Coordinates of C-alpha atoms in Angstrom, one line a residue:
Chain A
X1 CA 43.9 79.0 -4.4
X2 CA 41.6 82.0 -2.9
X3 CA 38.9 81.8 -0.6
X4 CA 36.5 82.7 -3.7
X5 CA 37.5 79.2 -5.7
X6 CA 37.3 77.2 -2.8
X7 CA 33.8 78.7 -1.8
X8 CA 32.8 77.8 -5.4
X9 CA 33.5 74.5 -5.2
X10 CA 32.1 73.8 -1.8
X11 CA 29.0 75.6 -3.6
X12 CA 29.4 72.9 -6.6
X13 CA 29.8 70.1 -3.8
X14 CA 26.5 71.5 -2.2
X15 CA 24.9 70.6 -5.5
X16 CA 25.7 67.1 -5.3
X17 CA 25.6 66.1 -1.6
X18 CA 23.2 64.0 0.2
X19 CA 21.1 66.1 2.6
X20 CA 22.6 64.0 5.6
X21 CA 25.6 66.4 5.2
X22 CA 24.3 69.6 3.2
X23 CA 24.0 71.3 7.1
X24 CA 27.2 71.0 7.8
X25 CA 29.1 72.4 4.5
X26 CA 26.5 75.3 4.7
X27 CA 28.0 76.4 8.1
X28 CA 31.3 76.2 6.5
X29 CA 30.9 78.1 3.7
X30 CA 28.5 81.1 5.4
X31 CA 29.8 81.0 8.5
X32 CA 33.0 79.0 9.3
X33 CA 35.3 80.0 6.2
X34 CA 35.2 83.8 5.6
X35 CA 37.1 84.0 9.4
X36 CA 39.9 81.1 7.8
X37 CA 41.9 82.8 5.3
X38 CA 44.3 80.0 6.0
X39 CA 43.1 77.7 3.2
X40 CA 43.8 80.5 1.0
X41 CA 47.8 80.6 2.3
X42 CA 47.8 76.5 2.4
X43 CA 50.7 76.7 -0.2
X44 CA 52.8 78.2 2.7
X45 CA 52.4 75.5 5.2
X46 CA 55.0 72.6 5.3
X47 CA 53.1 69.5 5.1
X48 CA 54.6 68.6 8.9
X49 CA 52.8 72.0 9.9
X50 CA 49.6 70.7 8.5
X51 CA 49.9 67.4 10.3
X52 CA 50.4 68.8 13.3
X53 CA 47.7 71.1 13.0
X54 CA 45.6 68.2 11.9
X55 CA 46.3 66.3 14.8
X56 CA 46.0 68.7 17.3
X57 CA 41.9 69.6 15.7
X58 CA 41.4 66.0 15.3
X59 CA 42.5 65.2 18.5
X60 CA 40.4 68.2 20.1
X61 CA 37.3 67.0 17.9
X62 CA 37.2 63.2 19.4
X63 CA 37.3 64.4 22.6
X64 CA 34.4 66.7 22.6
X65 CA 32.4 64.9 20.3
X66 CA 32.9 61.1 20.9
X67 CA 30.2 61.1 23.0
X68 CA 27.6 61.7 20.8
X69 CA 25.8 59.2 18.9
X70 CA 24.5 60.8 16.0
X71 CA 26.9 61.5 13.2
X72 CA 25.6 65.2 13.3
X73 CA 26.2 66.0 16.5
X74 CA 30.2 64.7 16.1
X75 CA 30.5 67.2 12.3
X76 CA 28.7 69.8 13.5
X77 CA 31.6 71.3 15.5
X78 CA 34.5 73.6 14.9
X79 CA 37.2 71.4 15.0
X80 CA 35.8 69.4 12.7
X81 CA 35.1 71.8 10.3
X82 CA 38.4 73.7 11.1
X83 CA 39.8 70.3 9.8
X84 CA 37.8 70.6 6.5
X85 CA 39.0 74.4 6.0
X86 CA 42.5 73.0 6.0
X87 CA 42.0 71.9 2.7
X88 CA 43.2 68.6 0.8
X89 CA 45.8 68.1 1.5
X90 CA 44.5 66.7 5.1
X91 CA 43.1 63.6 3.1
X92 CA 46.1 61.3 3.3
X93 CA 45.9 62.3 7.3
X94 CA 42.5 61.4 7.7
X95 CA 43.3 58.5 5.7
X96 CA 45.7 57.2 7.8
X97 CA 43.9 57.4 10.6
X98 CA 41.3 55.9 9.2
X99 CA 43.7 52.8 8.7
X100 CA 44.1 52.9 12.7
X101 CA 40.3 52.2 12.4
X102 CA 39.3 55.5 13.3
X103 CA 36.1 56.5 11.6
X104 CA 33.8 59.6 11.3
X105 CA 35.1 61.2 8.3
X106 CA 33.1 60.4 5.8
X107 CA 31.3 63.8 5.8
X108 CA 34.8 65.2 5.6
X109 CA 36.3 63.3 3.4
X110 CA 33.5 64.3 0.7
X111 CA 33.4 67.5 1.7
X112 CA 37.2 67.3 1.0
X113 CA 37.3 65.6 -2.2
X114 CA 34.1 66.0 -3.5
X115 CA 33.7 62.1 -4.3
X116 CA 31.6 59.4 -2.2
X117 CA 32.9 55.5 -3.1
X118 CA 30.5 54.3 -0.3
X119 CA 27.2 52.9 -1.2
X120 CA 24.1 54.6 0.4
X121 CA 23.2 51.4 1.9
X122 CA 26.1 50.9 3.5
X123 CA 26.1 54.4 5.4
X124 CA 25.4 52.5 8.6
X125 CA 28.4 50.4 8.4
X126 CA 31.6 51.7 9.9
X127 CA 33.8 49.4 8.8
X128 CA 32.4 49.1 4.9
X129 CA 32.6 53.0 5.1
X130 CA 36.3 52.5 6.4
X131 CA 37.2 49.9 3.7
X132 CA 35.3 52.3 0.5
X133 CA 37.5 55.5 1.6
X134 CA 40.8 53.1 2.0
X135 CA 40.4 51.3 -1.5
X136 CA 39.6 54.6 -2.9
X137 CA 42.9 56.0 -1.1
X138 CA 45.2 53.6 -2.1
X139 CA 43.6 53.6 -5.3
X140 CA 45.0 57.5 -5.7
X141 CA 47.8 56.5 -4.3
X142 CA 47.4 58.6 -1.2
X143 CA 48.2 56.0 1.1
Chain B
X1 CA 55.8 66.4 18.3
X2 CA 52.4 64.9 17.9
X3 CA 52.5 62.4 14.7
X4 CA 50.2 59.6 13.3
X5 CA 48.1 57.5 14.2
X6 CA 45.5 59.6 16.3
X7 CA 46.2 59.5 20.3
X8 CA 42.7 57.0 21.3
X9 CA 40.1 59.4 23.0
X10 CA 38.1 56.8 25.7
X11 CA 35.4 57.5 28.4
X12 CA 38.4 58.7 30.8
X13 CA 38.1 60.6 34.0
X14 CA 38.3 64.3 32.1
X15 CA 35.2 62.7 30.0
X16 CA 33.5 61.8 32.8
X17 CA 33.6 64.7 34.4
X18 CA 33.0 67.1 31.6
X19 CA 29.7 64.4 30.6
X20 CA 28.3 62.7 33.6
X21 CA 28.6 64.3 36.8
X22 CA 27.0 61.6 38.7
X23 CA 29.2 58.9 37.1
X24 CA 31.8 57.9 40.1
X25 CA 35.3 55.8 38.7
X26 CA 35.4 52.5 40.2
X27 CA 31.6 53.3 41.7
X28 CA 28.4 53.2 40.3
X29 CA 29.8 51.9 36.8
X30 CA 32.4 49.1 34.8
X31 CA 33.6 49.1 31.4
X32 CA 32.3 46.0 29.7
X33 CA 33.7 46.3 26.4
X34 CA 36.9 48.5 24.2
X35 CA 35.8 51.4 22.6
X36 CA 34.2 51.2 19.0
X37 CA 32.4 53.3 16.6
X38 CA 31.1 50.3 15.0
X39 CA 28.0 50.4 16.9
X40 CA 26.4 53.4 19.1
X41 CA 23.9 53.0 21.6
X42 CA 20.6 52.6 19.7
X43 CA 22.3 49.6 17.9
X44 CA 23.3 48.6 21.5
X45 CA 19.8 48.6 22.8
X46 CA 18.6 47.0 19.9
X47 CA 20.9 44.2 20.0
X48 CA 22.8 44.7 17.2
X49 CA 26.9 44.9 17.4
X50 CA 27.6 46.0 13.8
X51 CA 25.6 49.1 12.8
X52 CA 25.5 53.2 13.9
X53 CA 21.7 53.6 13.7
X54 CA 20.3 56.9 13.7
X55 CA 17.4 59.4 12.6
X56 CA 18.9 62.9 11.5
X57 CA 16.8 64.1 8.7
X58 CA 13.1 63.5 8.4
X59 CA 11.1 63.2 5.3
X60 CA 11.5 66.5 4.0
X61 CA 14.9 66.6 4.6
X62 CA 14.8 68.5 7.7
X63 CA 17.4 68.2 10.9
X64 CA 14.8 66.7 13.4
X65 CA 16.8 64.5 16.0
X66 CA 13.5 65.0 18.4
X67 CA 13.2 61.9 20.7
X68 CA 9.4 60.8 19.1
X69 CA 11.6 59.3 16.3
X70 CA 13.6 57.1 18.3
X71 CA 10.4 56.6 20.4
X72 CA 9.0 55.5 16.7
X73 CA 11.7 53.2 16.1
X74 CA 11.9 51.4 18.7
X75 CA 8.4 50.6 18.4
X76 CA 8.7 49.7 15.3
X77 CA 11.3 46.9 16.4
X78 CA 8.3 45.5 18.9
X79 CA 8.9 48.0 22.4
X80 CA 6.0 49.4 23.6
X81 CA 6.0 52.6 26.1
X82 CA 5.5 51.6 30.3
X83 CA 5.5 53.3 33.6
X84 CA 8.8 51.8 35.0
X85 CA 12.1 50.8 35.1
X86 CA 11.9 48.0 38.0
X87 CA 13.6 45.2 36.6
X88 CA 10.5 42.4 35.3
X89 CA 11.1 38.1 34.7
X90 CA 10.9 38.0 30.7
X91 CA 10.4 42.1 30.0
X92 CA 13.2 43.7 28.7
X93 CA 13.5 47.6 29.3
X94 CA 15.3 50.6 27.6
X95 CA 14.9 54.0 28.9
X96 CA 15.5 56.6 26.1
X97 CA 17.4 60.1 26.8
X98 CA 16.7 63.3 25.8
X99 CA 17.7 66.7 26.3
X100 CA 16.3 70.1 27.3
X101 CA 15.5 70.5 23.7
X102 CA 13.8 66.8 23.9
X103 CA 16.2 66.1 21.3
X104 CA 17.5 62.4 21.6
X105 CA 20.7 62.1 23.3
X106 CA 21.1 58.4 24.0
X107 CA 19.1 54.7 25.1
X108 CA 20.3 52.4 27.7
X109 CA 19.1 48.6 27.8
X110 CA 18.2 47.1 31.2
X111 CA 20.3 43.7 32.3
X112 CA 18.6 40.8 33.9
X113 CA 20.4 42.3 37.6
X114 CA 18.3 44.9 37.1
X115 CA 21.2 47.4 36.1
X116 CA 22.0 49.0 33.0
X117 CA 23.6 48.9 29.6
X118 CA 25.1 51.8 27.5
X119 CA 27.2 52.1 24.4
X120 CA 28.2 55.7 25.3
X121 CA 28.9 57.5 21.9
X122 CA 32.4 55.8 20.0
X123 CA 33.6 55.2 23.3
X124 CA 33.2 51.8 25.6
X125 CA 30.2 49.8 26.7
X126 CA 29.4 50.1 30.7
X127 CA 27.2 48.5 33.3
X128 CA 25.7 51.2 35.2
X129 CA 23.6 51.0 38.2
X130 CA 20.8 53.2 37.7
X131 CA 19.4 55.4 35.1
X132 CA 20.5 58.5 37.0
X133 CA 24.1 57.9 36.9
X134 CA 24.5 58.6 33.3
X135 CA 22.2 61.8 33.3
X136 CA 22.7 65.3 34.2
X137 CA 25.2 66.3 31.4
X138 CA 25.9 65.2 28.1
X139 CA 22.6 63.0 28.2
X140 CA 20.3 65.5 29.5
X141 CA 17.9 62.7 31.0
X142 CA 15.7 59.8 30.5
X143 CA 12.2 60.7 29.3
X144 CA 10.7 57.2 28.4
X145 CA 11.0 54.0 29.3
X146 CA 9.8 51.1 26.4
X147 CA 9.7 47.5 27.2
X148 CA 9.0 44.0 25.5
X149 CA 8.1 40.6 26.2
X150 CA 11.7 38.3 25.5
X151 CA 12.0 34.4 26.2
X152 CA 14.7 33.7 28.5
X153 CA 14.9 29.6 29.3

């Protein structure tokens, strides 16, 4: 897949996101994903490759950013959206950590995806926005 | 190798220091609870365990994190502005943070001692001494302090 069809997608996932996360898939697409040609060679990375580089940005992205508490300030940063430009096949990852009770990705995950199974009014509740993106996981059998 | 689940990122001493550089280990502050994003520090202050509350948009759809909304809010919730932080018999205090931007950056709740509570970020609850300790870095500093009446028996 080139860097053309994924930018057209993010541009059809623009169309349909809620403005809480329209800021941070703009950076990716004008700014963040011309410089990562590496979603476009995704096919060539084992998928133990792409865990470990998964791990090490996630990783990288809790510690500079759990501090915050605003859901903005933790997505708008590169690690996190260097995580996104990985591509899909990061879902099951994030999903798994996810099942450690890890939380955050929601903004990620829809980037990713391009589907939301968690109720707006329930976009202040970690754990119900844990329990949506699991269901829906093992529902795809990603998990 | 690394592998899965996630290593667990706390308030440790590399936090600190990058964060709070007037935070001293085993000094001015104690953990009082395990980390958890299911709450962050405006929940704290407002007494609720089981919700991130936060104001990132406003009406038009614009980013505006500026500190007059969580000023707004907390109003809203029955805290009215005052001119200290000297703990009061049945007042109970926040001080709100902002930074150099006077975006909002974080709220800590005043204990009956007279010291303070803060859910920093996903990380862990602490008691700190004074507002100070906790400002300075990641925090900026705090730029209001709101109280209300409570009934303690």
């Amino acid at each position: 897949m080139d860097v053309e069809v994924i930018k057209e997608q993010l541009h059809e996932y623009i169309n349909t996101a809620d403005e809480q996360h329209l800021s941070a898939i703009y950076l990716l697409i004008e700014d963040k994903l011309p410089d990562h040609i590496k979603i476009g060679n995704k096919q060539e990375v084992n998928n133990n490759e792409l865990e470990q580089q998964f791990i090490a940005l996630a990783e990288k992205w809790k510690d500079e950013t759990g501090v915050y508490s605003t859901t903005y300030q933790k997505v708008i940063n590169d690690s996190y959206l260097d995580i996104i430009a990985l591509g899909r096949e990061v879902v099951p990852f994030i999903l798994k950590d996810m099942e450690h009770g890890q939380g955050h990705w929601h903004t990620a995950l829809k980037a990713l995806t391009r589907d939301n199974p968690v109720p707006e009014t329930d976009l202040n509740k970690s754990t119900k926005i844990r329990e949506a993106w699991l269901n829906w996981g093992r529902n795809k059998n990603l998990i | 190798m690394a592998s899965l689940p996630l290593h667990t990122i706390k308030l440790n001493q590399a936090n600190i220091k990058r964060h709070f550089p007037n935070l001293v280990p085993e000094g001015n502050f104690k953990y009082t609870s395990p980390h958890t994003d299911e709450y962050n520090c405006v929940a704290w202050a407002s007494a609720i365990a089981d919700e991130w509350i936060q104001f990132i948009y406003d009406e038009k759809g614009n980013y505006d994190i500026n500190v007059r909304r969580y000023i707004n809010y907390f109003a809203e919730i029955g805290f009215a502005p005052i001119d200290n932080s000297q703990p009061e018999k049945n007042i109970l205090k926040i001080a709100i943070y902002a930074d150099k931007s006077n975006d909002f950056t974080h709220v800590a709740r005043q204990l009956p001692s007279g010291k303070w509570t803060s859910k920093i970020g996903d990380w862990e609850d602490i008691e700190h001494d004074t507002l100070d300790d906790i400002a300075g870095g990641a925090y900026g500093k705090p730029v209001t302090i709101m109280a209300q009446k409570i009934n303690i028996n």
